[in-house]
XYZ file of C-alpha atoms in Angstrom:
777
model
C 110.236 110.129 77.689
C 106.603 112.183 76.542
C 103.753 112.681 79.419
C 100.391 113.470 78.480
C 100.335 117.595 78.450
C 97.622 117.852 81.328
C 99.578 116.207 83.759
C 103.772 117.858 83.110
C 105.331 119.873 85.028
C 106.167 121.992 82.339
C 104.238 122.270 78.782
C 105.871 124.384 75.644
C 104.348 127.604 74.666
C 101.918 126.036 71.849
C 99.781 124.600 75.350
C 99.381 127.718 76.511
C 95.979 126.598 78.069
C 96.402 126.675 82.129
C 98.455 123.690 83.302
C 97.477 123.385 87.203
C 96.250 124.653 90.723
C 99.004 124.948 92.838
C 97.248 124.429 96.479
C 100.075 125.598 99.166
C 100.435 127.283 102.561
C 103.141 129.649 104.218
C 103.170 126.922 107.323
C 101.776 124.193 108.755
C 98.759 123.353 107.746
C 96.426 123.186 111.741
C 94.364 120.013 112.069
C 90.729 120.332 111.365
C 89.247 121.206 108.216
C 90.451 124.371 106.742
C 89.210 125.973 103.453
C 91.025 125.198 100.143
C 90.181 128.933 99.144
C 91.241 130.126 101.778
C 93.566 128.754 105.114
C 95.723 126.915 102.274
C 95.673 129.811 99.779
C 95.579 129.721 95.935
C 98.412 130.059 93.953
C 97.966 129.231 90.164
C 101.233 128.106 88.229
C 102.125 128.244 84.772
C 105.330 127.200 83.521
C 106.086 128.267 79.591
C 109.704 128.162 78.004
C 111.790 128.365 80.567
C 109.997 131.077 82.335
C 107.198 131.011 85.304
C 104.144 133.018 85.755
C 103.057 133.304 88.888
C 99.091 134.580 90.337
C 98.929 135.088 94.112
C 95.169 135.365 95.591
C 94.647 138.985 96.640
C 92.459 141.774 97.976
C 91.892 142.674 93.864
C 91.952 139.258 92.186
C 94.901 137.595 91.039
C 97.580 139.674 89.694
C 100.549 138.394 87.163
C 103.714 137.626 89.103
C 106.967 136.697 87.385
C 110.141 135.318 88.723
C 112.927 135.981 86.663
C 113.224 138.742 83.967
C 113.350 136.387 80.565
C 109.061 136.915 81.235
C 109.334 140.123 80.061
C 109.814 138.515 76.687
C 106.672 137.429 76.342
C 104.950 140.823 76.670
C 101.852 143.020 77.223
C 99.635 140.609 75.139
C 100.607 137.838 76.351
C 99.989 138.796 79.556
C 96.589 139.401 79.146
C 95.982 136.161 77.989
C 97.106 134.793 81.226
C 94.918 137.621 83.286
C 92.135 136.091 81.120
C 92.936 132.382 81.997
C 92.834 132.737 86.053
C 90.544 135.392 86.144
C 88.515 132.385 84.559
C 89.188 130.059 86.771
C 89.100 132.483 89.797
C 85.291 132.121 89.342
C 85.299 128.563 88.794
C 87.415 127.326 91.798
C 86.253 124.942 94.090
C 85.553 126.139 97.773
C 86.523 122.707 99.249
C 87.128 122.148 102.831
C 89.861 120.212 104.193
C 91.201 117.940 107.249
C 94.086 115.839 107.475
C 92.003 112.465 106.615
C 93.331 109.186 107.676
C 95.964 106.711 106.697
C 94.038 104.034 106.094
C 93.036 102.470 103.910
C 94.505 103.087 101.266
C 94.177 103.957 97.777
C 91.283 106.359 97.931
C 88.163 105.785 100.041
C 84.964 107.180 101.124
C 84.320 108.523 104.859
C 82.031 110.228 107.113
C 83.383 113.749 106.224
C 84.818 113.635 102.288
C 86.854 111.660 100.015
C 89.964 110.348 101.695
C 93.353 109.443 99.891
C 96.199 107.399 101.533
C 99.345 106.477 99.721
C 102.440 105.372 101.238
C 106.445 106.178 100.575
C 108.772 106.037 103.223
C 112.079 107.545 101.291
C 109.306 110.783 100.216
C 110.370 114.068 100.890
C 107.070 115.722 99.115
C 103.726 114.344 97.983
C 101.046 116.478 95.998
C 97.722 115.298 95.812
C 96.721 116.109 91.503
C 93.465 116.012 90.855
C 91.843 116.514 87.368
C 87.509 117.567 88.111
C 85.139 116.489 85.694
C 84.272 120.072 84.262
C 87.920 121.208 83.953
C 87.740 118.576 81.067
C 89.325 114.956 80.850
C 92.141 112.804 80.202
C 90.906 112.190 77.050
C 91.539 116.686 76.159
C 93.438 118.840 76.768
C 91.471 121.846 77.901
C 90.674 122.686 81.457
C 93.579 122.094 84.214
C 94.902 120.165 87.273
C 94.814 120.983 90.966
C 97.904 120.480 92.853
C 96.875 120.049 96.685
C 100.567 119.878 98.514
C 100.340 117.452 101.759
C 101.840 118.812 104.614
C 104.155 116.332 106.582
C 103.908 117.391 109.981
C 99.500 117.227 109.623
C 99.421 115.450 106.647
C 100.837 112.308 107.324
C 101.659 109.365 109.956
C 104.408 107.215 109.500
C 104.860 106.604 106.172
C 101.295 107.249 104.682
C 100.590 110.367 103.427
C 97.225 111.295 103.564
C 94.244 114.156 102.932
C 90.507 114.230 103.105
C 88.531 116.699 100.434
C 85.102 117.821 101.375
C 82.508 118.316 98.696
C 84.574 116.558 95.846
C 82.568 114.573 93.339
C 81.882 110.631 94.137
C 82.721 109.905 90.702
C 84.607 111.177 87.704
C 87.406 112.552 89.203
C 91.380 111.654 87.807
C 93.692 111.615 90.264
C 97.883 110.672 91.049
C 100.528 111.848 93.247
C 103.588 113.885 92.396
C 105.942 112.833 94.593
C 109.698 114.011 95.694
C 112.961 112.458 97.053
C 116.481 111.590 96.812
C 117.933 112.389 93.897
C 121.221 109.152 94.262
C 119.683 106.574 91.079
C 123.518 105.143 93.245
C 121.677 103.747 96.301
C 118.806 103.613 94.080
C 115.917 106.140 94.427
C 114.001 107.593 91.694
C 112.346 110.207 91.709
C 111.218 112.774 89.890
C 108.932 115.580 90.717
C 107.500 116.110 86.872
C 105.812 112.998 86.721
C 102.059 112.818 87.925
C 102.011 108.784 89.149
C 99.451 106.425 89.773
C 98.428 105.059 93.006
C 99.052 101.667 93.888
C 96.061 101.131 95.804
C 93.562 103.327 92.820
C 90.543 100.655 92.165
C 89.551 102.059 88.946
C 92.193 103.571 85.951
C 91.777 106.141 83.325
C 93.932 106.189 79.724
C 93.136 105.902 76.662
C 89.166 104.378 76.013
C 89.890 102.171 73.063
C 92.167 99.531 72.751
C 95.175 99.901 70.955
C 94.024 103.675 69.893
C 97.487 104.415 67.360
C 96.772 108.094 68.200
C 96.608 107.614 71.723
C 99.632 105.641 72.301
C 101.783 107.666 74.646
C 98.175 108.794 76.846
C 98.815 109.074 80.877
C 97.232 106.966 83.050
C 95.284 108.559 86.221
C 93.558 106.380 89.396
C 89.797 107.373 89.644
C 86.754 106.296 91.636
C 83.407 105.449 92.086
C 81.156 105.916 94.950
C 77.897 106.802 93.050
C 77.323 104.007 91.026
C 74.893 101.153 93.507
C 76.205 98.339 94.363
C 76.272 95.548 91.750
C 73.962 93.554 91.389
C 74.520 90.058 92.074
C 71.633 88.125 91.924
C 69.059 86.222 94.829
C 69.810 82.974 93.205
C 73.444 83.179 92.697
C 75.875 80.798 93.937
C 79.529 80.632 93.830
C 80.067 76.764 91.489
C 82.786 75.607 94.260
C 83.625 73.057 91.371
C 86.387 70.586 93.325
C 89.709 70.914 92.355
C 90.024 67.266 91.305
C 86.901 68.024 88.570
C 88.491 70.874 87.484
C 88.916 71.170 83.773
C 90.861 74.201 82.726
C 90.768 76.767 79.710
C 93.513 79.006 79.532
C 91.925 82.194 77.194
C 92.446 85.489 76.463
C 89.492 88.104 77.011
C 89.799 90.351 73.859
C 90.986 87.896 71.384
C 88.431 85.218 72.422
C 85.767 88.121 70.366
C 87.947 89.725 68.564
C 87.642 88.425 64.672
C 85.124 89.734 62.725
C 84.078 86.346 62.906
C 83.042 85.986 65.936
C 79.748 88.136 64.429
C 79.453 90.047 67.488
C 78.564 94.062 67.447
C 81.506 96.194 67.297
C 80.859 97.815 70.266
C 81.090 94.283 71.953
C 83.611 92.583 70.016
C 87.335 92.193 72.539
C 85.161 93.356 75.916
C 84.056 91.541 79.033
C 80.824 91.085 77.555
C 82.035 89.544 74.695
C 82.515 86.680 76.506
C 79.400 86.194 77.874
C 77.757 86.015 74.338
C 80.020 82.801 73.840
C 79.695 80.759 76.759
C 77.765 78.255 74.578
C 80.818 77.561 73.343
C 82.390 77.082 76.437
C 79.653 74.474 77.589
C 79.659 72.652 74.150
C 83.501 71.902 74.958
C 82.696 70.779 78.603
C 85.577 72.916 80.486
C 84.374 73.831 84.031
C 87.159 76.910 84.423
C 88.724 79.845 82.527
C 91.865 80.794 83.426
C 92.013 84.263 82.016
C 95.333 86.109 80.686
C 96.258 88.973 82.847
C 93.187 91.780 82.746
C 94.641 94.387 85.087
C 95.135 97.641 83.920
C 98.303 97.033 81.475
C 98.923 99.178 78.850
C 99.169 97.648 75.079
C 100.676 100.517 73.586
C 103.959 100.348 75.897
C 105.906 98.692 72.996
C 105.856 101.878 70.963
C 106.773 104.599 72.928
C 110.266 104.623 71.862
C 112.358 103.438 68.287
C 113.008 99.590 69.167
C 112.453 96.379 66.923
C 109.752 95.818 68.415
C 107.578 98.567 67.771
C 105.437 97.610 65.560
C 103.066 95.435 68.011
C 100.575 95.666 70.595
C 101.146 93.620 73.615
C 97.954 91.960 73.360
C 98.983 89.122 76.703
C 98.717 91.697 79.098
C 102.138 90.541 81.453
C 103.018 94.159 81.633
C 101.240 95.461 85.065
C 99.974 99.446 85.687
C 98.118 98.918 88.486
C 97.045 95.398 90.700
C 93.734 96.072 91.931
C 91.713 98.243 88.931
C 90.120 95.612 85.667
C 91.661 96.626 82.332
C 89.511 99.658 81.547
C 89.991 98.793 77.843
C 88.137 95.564 77.662
C 84.660 97.319 77.868
C 82.228 97.896 75.887
C 82.368 100.708 72.987
C 85.473 102.317 74.901
C 83.088 102.870 77.648
C 85.493 103.275 80.156
C 87.241 101.874 83.726
C 83.702 102.781 86.139
C 81.716 100.512 83.239
C 84.737 97.871 82.233
C 84.497 97.197 86.370
C 80.905 96.297 86.153
C 80.629 94.644 82.976
C 83.790 92.411 84.779
C 81.314 91.795 87.401
C 78.682 90.778 84.540
C 80.827 88.400 82.902
C 81.985 86.748 86.417
C 78.325 86.173 87.123
C 77.228 85.514 83.726
C 80.245 82.032 83.368
C 79.863 81.097 87.449
C 76.149 81.011 86.220
C 77.321 78.395 83.595
C 78.528 76.814 86.032
C 82.069 78.223 85.211
C 84.877 79.335 86.994
C 87.034 81.855 86.998
C 90.987 81.880 87.262
C 92.515 84.966 87.052
C 96.778 85.180 85.502
C 98.349 87.468 87.479
C 101.608 89.225 87.492
C 103.230 90.324 90.476
C 106.740 89.660 90.143
C 107.076 92.428 88.015
C 105.368 95.479 86.259
C 105.180 97.482 83.313
C 107.918 100.231 84.189
C 110.618 98.234 82.878
C 114.714 98.811 83.236
C 117.103 101.421 84.241
C 118.325 102.144 80.549
C 114.513 102.535 79.216
C 112.741 103.619 81.934
C 108.841 104.303 81.946
C 108.157 105.791 85.709
C 103.675 105.576 85.999
C 103.866 105.024 89.579
C 105.772 102.602 91.803
C 109.426 103.361 90.171
C 108.727 107.341 91.174
C 106.276 106.640 94.638
C 109.352 105.086 96.735
C 111.509 102.449 94.100
C 113.884 100.861 97.042
C 110.773 99.342 98.730
C 108.697 98.284 95.727
C 111.375 96.564 93.723
C 114.284 94.316 94.432
C 118.294 96.578 94.168
C 121.476 94.983 93.716
C 124.369 96.493 96.166
C 124.576 99.513 93.436
C 121.633 100.484 93.394
C 120.542 98.959 90.183
C 117.136 96.952 89.470
C 117.529 93.341 90.146
C 116.242 91.162 87.018
C 114.626 87.710 87.919
C 111.221 88.292 85.152
C 113.180 88.930 82.119
C 111.386 91.418 81.941
C 113.707 94.397 83.458
C 112.451 94.783 86.980
C 111.445 92.813 89.646
C 108.878 93.328 92.298
C 110.378 93.065 95.871
C 107.157 90.474 96.990
C 107.976 90.012 100.086
C 109.146 93.329 102.107
C 105.965 93.816 104.277
C 104.250 96.913 102.005
C 104.932 94.964 99.459
C 103.832 90.990 100.271
C 100.445 93.816 102.003
C 99.938 95.017 98.705
C 99.673 91.866 97.350
C 97.598 90.672 99.661
C 95.294 93.772 99.734
C 95.071 93.295 95.946
C 94.342 89.453 95.754
C 91.284 90.011 98.623
C 89.957 92.580 95.732
C 89.752 90.243 93.647
C 88.074 88.084 95.816
C 85.154 90.286 97.205
C 84.891 92.562 94.752
C 84.756 90.702 91.958
C 83.804 86.946 93.106
C 86.964 85.087 91.345
C 87.669 81.798 92.134
C 91.051 81.553 91.787
C 94.443 82.799 90.685
C 97.298 81.163 88.779
C 100.552 83.518 89.258
C 103.006 83.936 86.747
C 106.756 82.842 87.192
C 106.036 82.754 90.739
C 109.099 81.400 92.031
C 109.860 85.156 91.940
C 107.449 84.978 95.299
C 109.698 83.476 96.523
C 112.373 85.230 96.713
C 113.826 87.684 99.509
C 114.275 91.593 99.349
C 117.797 90.931 98.279
C 116.992 88.247 95.459
C 117.889 84.668 97.544
C 115.710 82.098 97.417
C 113.708 81.985 100.765
C 112.882 78.552 102.060
C 109.355 79.522 103.128
C 108.549 83.035 101.759
C 106.136 84.663 103.618
C 103.785 85.899 101.252
C 103.866 82.571 99.411
C 102.617 81.081 103.151
C 99.985 84.658 104.220
C 98.202 83.648 100.422
C 97.927 80.022 101.693
C 96.305 80.726 105.110
C 94.851 84.044 104.259
C 91.223 83.258 105.171
C 89.429 85.842 102.316
C 91.427 83.804 99.878
C 90.617 80.475 101.629
C 88.286 79.367 98.789
C 90.310 80.298 96.162
C 92.432 77.905 93.734
C 96.295 79.053 93.998
C 97.795 77.884 91.251
C 102.162 78.905 90.896
C 104.063 78.792 87.442
C 106.488 77.330 89.611
C 109.908 79.073 87.631
C 111.467 82.300 86.917
C 113.634 83.834 84.875
C 116.543 83.883 87.002
C 116.584 80.187 87.144
C 114.796 79.242 90.413
C 112.516 76.297 88.680
C 110.317 74.685 91.233
C 108.672 71.939 89.457
C 107.458 69.681 92.110
C 109.176 71.283 95.625
C 107.093 74.848 95.581
C 106.522 75.836 99.463
C 103.218 74.749 99.025
C 101.335 74.520 102.907
C 99.551 71.458 101.170
C 97.567 74.558 99.415
C 99.447 75.312 96.245
C 99.029 73.840 93.004
C 101.692 74.001 90.211
C 101.699 74.370 86.850
C 103.659 70.518 86.235
C 106.035 71.735 83.361
C 107.541 68.222 83.358
C 104.697 66.954 82.401
C 104.411 68.908 79.449
C 107.724 68.481 78.042
C 107.407 64.290 79.122
C 103.974 64.109 77.187
C 105.365 65.667 74.247
C 108.675 63.721 73.661
C 106.897 60.529 74.651
C 103.967 61.282 71.821
C 106.224 62.568 69.187
C 108.549 59.274 69.752
C 111.591 59.946 71.235
C 113.053 56.884 72.924
C 113.506 56.030 76.882
C 109.735 57.845 77.615
C 108.197 55.158 78.894
C 108.926 55.105 82.073
C 108.029 59.163 82.312
C 105.001 58.955 80.056
C 103.657 56.342 82.531
C 104.691 58.312 86.033
C 102.676 61.774 84.703
C 100.169 60.559 83.514
C 99.395 58.189 86.314
C 99.830 61.957 88.747
C 103.323 62.828 88.833
C 103.322 61.170 92.553
C 106.859 61.765 92.364
C 106.943 65.222 92.405
C 103.504 65.588 94.686
C 103.245 62.617 96.854
C 104.973 64.462 100.112
C 102.782 65.342 103.172
C 98.712 66.195 102.367
C 99.385 66.591 98.453
C 97.035 65.717 96.145
C 97.397 64.412 92.145
C 94.643 67.580 91.451
C 97.848 69.793 92.772
C 99.743 69.567 89.851
C 98.035 71.719 86.677
C 98.729 69.047 83.470
C 98.919 70.370 80.836
C 100.597 70.541 76.825
C 99.957 73.630 75.756
C 99.962 76.929 77.274
C 99.755 80.772 75.880
C 103.550 80.668 75.863
C 105.022 78.305 73.282
C 103.430 76.982 70.195
C 99.477 75.947 69.819
C 99.041 72.628 69.537
C 98.639 72.186 65.656
C 101.796 74.179 65.401
C 103.072 71.615 68.393
C 102.866 69.075 65.270
C 103.555 71.158 62.228
C 106.751 72.655 63.665
C 109.708 71.888 64.404
C 111.556 75.570 64.810
C 109.901 78.470 66.204
C 109.579 81.116 63.581
C 108.851 84.407 65.758
C 110.765 86.309 62.469
C 107.195 88.562 62.626
C 108.641 89.908 66.432
C 111.303 91.764 65.808
C 114.010 90.036 67.362
C 115.783 88.777 65.347
C 114.140 85.111 66.340
C 116.222 85.192 69.465
C 112.464 85.732 71.143
C 110.717 82.531 72.545
C 111.623 79.246 73.747
C 114.404 76.978 71.924
C 113.274 73.868 73.334
C 109.749 73.180 72.571
C 109.533 69.367 71.989
C 107.977 69.875 69.252
C 107.535 67.449 65.456
C 106.528 68.730 62.247
C 105.685 65.173 61.290
C 107.702 65.237 57.692
C 107.159 68.630 57.092
C 107.788 72.310 58.174
C 104.618 74.498 58.196
C 101.617 73.749 56.402
C 100.918 71.318 53.844
C 98.417 70.079 51.311
C 99.457 66.631 51.740
C 97.135 64.262 52.501
C 98.849 61.716 55.029
C 100.846 64.778 56.833
C 97.849 66.199 57.635
C 96.257 63.241 58.892
C 99.325 62.392 60.928
C 99.375 65.630 62.628
C 95.852 65.066 63.060
C 96.287 62.292 64.983
C 98.693 63.957 67.249
C 96.868 66.605 68.040
C 94.384 64.180 69.447
C 96.726 61.698 70.993
C 98.019 64.608 72.857
C 94.648 65.497 73.986
C 93.656 62.262 74.772
C 96.688 61.914 76.840
C 95.564 65.208 78.492
C 92.075 63.765 79.541
C 93.008 60.463 80.825
C 96.047 61.948 82.998
C 95.450 62.302 86.902
C 95.408 65.624 88.100
C 93.874 68.695 86.586
C 94.025 68.893 83.221
C 94.167 72.876 81.777
C 94.204 73.538 77.661
C 94.225 76.465 75.247
C 91.911 78.722 73.881
C 91.631 77.743 70.007
C 92.829 73.530 70.418
C 89.626 72.503 70.194
C 89.827 73.676 66.334
C 93.281 73.151 65.299
C 94.490 77.029 65.856
C 98.149 78.165 64.671
C 100.193 80.936 64.800
C 102.682 79.673 61.597
C 105.014 78.815 64.011
C 105.511 82.490 66.621
C 106.048 80.188 70.145
C 106.292 84.120 71.331
C 103.290 85.751 69.751
C 103.083 88.423 72.967
C 102.856 91.262 70.536
C 100.343 90.649 68.068
C 96.117 92.285 67.998
C 95.853 89.533 65.061
C 94.702 86.788 63.633
C 97.726 85.523 64.827
C 96.213 85.278 68.672
C 92.383 86.002 67.701
C 90.148 83.275 68.251
C 89.093 82.350 64.576
C 85.664 81.400 64.732
C 84.917 80.413 61.378
C 88.042 77.666 61.776
C 85.472 76.192 64.714
C 82.308 76.403 62.454
C 84.235 74.849 59.860
C 85.573 72.181 62.067
C 82.951 71.640 64.914
C 82.529 68.016 63.255
C 85.893 66.426 63.569
C 88.717 68.071 65.340
C 85.953 69.838 67.658
C 83.808 67.095 67.974
C 86.614 64.933 68.685
C 88.124 67.603 71.656
C 84.783 68.240 73.364
C 83.566 64.469 73.510
C 87.456 63.907 75.395
C 86.898 66.328 78.161
C 82.687 64.932 78.443
C 84.449 61.630 78.910
C 86.784 62.752 81.473
C 83.597 64.599 83.551
C 81.687 61.088 83.553
C 84.060 58.782 84.682
C 85.430 59.867 87.851
C 88.628 56.907 87.441
C 90.262 59.300 85.553
C 90.286 62.158 88.008
C 91.074 60.418 91.604
C 91.630 63.052 94.472
C 94.614 60.459 95.741
C 97.017 59.339 94.323
C 96.678 55.912 92.249
C 97.092 52.390 94.212
C 97.926 49.062 93.244
C 94.224 48.324 92.979
C 93.494 50.671 90.575
C 95.539 51.124 88.153
C 97.707 47.656 86.337
C 100.774 48.006 83.796
C 100.682 45.654 80.881
C 103.847 46.289 81.030
C 106.915 43.817 81.665
C 109.677 45.512 79.496
C 110.124 49.170 81.336
C 113.804 49.417 80.761
C 113.889 48.755 76.575
C 114.960 52.146 75.848
C 113.400 51.904 72.332
C 109.843 51.014 73.482
C 107.550 53.791 72.747
C 104.319 51.228 73.398
C 102.903 51.993 76.637
C 99.414 49.648 78.098
C 97.710 50.283 81.161
C 93.918 49.427 83.258
C 92.395 51.765 85.145
C 90.165 49.517 87.786
C 86.716 50.655 88.577
C 85.026 49.813 91.355
C 81.770 49.119 90.041
C 83.391 47.254 87.394
C 83.451 49.404 84.501
C 87.283 49.420 83.768
C 89.181 51.853 80.966
C 91.571 50.572 79.049
C 94.501 52.654 77.589
C 97.171 52.166 74.698
C 99.069 54.186 73.359
C 101.873 53.596 70.282
C 104.417 56.008 69.536
C 106.143 53.681 66.914
C 105.789 54.311 63.345
C 104.465 50.529 62.701
C 101.532 48.226 64.122
C 101.879 46.605 67.472
C 99.495 43.697 68.252
C 98.291 44.382 71.769
C 96.924 41.548 73.708
C 94.249 42.904 75.871
C 93.639 41.839 79.032
C 90.445 40.357 80.751
C 87.489 42.221 81.465
C 85.343 42.472 84.184
C 83.182 39.558 85.084
C 80.111 39.756 82.558
C 81.556 42.445 80.918
C 83.244 43.542 77.242
C 85.223 45.935 76.000
C 83.950 48.206 74.268
C 85.685 51.044 71.740
C 85.555 54.554 72.476
C 89.075 55.741 71.206
C 90.494 55.278 67.964
C 92.728 58.586 67.080
C 93.061 56.475 63.959
C 90.240 56.019 62.876
C 88.047 59.080 60.771
C 85.488 60.746 62.604
C 82.662 60.323 63.993
C 84.320 56.840 64.758
C 87.309 58.377 66.341
C 85.182 59.140 69.348
C 82.091 57.525 70.129
C 80.991 57.488 74.024
C 78.467 55.099 74.349
C 81.068 52.422 72.823
C 81.478 50.501 69.795
C 80.996 47.299 71.037
C 82.975 43.560 68.999
C 86.500 43.676 71.154
C 87.841 41.078 70.815
C 91.106 39.072 72.752
C 94.127 41.691 70.532
C 93.329 45.212 69.133
C 95.987 46.475 66.169
C 97.175 49.796 67.342
C 98.197 52.096 64.639
C 101.622 54.279 64.105
C 101.117 56.953 66.143
C 97.411 56.830 67.630
C 95.967 55.596 70.968
C 93.214 53.959 71.826
C 90.062 53.817 75.101
C 88.213 50.726 75.461
C 86.009 50.678 78.203
C 84.081 47.549 79.946
C 80.872 47.507 79.389
C 78.123 45.324 80.246
């Protein structure tokens, strides 16, 4: 594996600038202040082609000292070059004062007498703090060098936490990391490597490459940084959190970069694909009608990770972001104009503030089940693995990584240290960035003990539910993992946790595409999945209803493909789910056949209507409002292209038809509280117009939702391939049925919010279509 030259312990002869200062002392560091130039003693080290040339401080200055005879091969000229470098460094050497510092808080903090650094490592035998100062270059350049400060285990360690405080250190733009040494026995689970500079797990900002997908810097290193110079973010005197009730949420799952990256967004190149780009498109979100965005991961991740070594996927860029480097730092390459981590932090806050001002909540998709550090055969050590592998990851009895995530490693979530890390991270996003909630990727992993076995009462899940800071947050579990722990309806919840309802997705798909025997399941799902969530104090809104999510087919592909088409991913079609419950409506893929296109349009509207009239919390996917296609790719994580980008020109082309239906259906839900009950429906609140539940071949369902004021809503779904004439129930006194939705009709008649009168005692419902009638005066 290649590392950034600045940060390696060794360098080639062609990389001949000074690599590092190494601060070391001849004895233990005494409590109190110490001068780095005095008490510690400066030692500059450089390793070249197997030889080590050392400079040690004397009264006469810096003298070259060779550590083996091979150094003579460099000759007199090389010696003079090195002397010049050393002299230049001496003239600019820092004159900081240091003290042992404090163990808490972990990470970097500003204290009265300087900047404090603290990091946990239970099994480390040596810890070195590495600093790169602004005047000595940056991670983007190859000039300057890192300052290495070895921490003394007797004075710079409290329990398992290593710490130091440095006076006069710049308050911003300093890059830092750690070199950590320890036992080398992989068989017992250790993965220490002294040569690698590691990212602090508690770093609040991460510096790496500045531009997303920059192929010229695909092997760039990542370092922590901090910013104590900037003024606190101005949230505004009249700023308020939306505080939307869970039962009233309509969630829009989206990717920050993909939302505005396409040229059709017509945004300035500097803000396309950025946090600021999202702000520019808030009017679209308001027009659509959603009131919460669920952002695909925005924690710092390495989008170029698939290109670190030759492999079948090395042509791809990770654009979804499910590969976390650090759990505190916002994705720096979502800053505008390559602005870097401090700007990313500020612009993310601007985005949250703007969304909140528009009445839209912000939910983060968070990945605490694994990290970017891959597996043991192809390890990618950036942080946790090299800091304390045995603590941060689940291991088997042979010291090898367990893999319940499908990504090579599994975070040891219920270990006390890791649990604290996760809780501290969540609180940070709530207090610093004002986010409104979290969706936990593969949350069943958070329910496993340190040995990987399932826990009935996982400490972490309980702690999140009971935490005071997180009390106002929506907390949503993806209640399964890649190890087979499927907890839909049984996720440990403490009456707070909501769940992605995977059974809703599957049952709705099967019924609407015309599978037999699904009528009863369809009825259960649209009425709130009481079979799953009616327990203790759980409510219908604890089920997050969805037909489509980022992982799988888009809505258009769900009605256009019978099979996944993932050839572009490079894995021979072996990746991605095979159980899509999709139907291509008679032809695989794109077609000009008008009848097939019309059927697909109807089916997409049927799915969306079912989602918006179901009890529970609806979630839709970015792009489905105009019918985005990925051309059958149901695992498009690695395509930083139009496959994933929101295509604004296609939205414009379908604004008056497809988008209009989707937007109006959402707005109808908001306007009718009958569709979003606080509690599960009673017998007085719903009437099923069905006396043939056991008919396996029946694919028709009709029901009425009763409103206390008389504004009843009648719904019917026909998944047969022929017309059905439905006998309508008598509307409430003095009211008549008005047609609001008929997905068989062309726009604008397919949805009319005020309703169309003249509905008789029966209604002929077309094949693969649905209707919504409202009782009105």
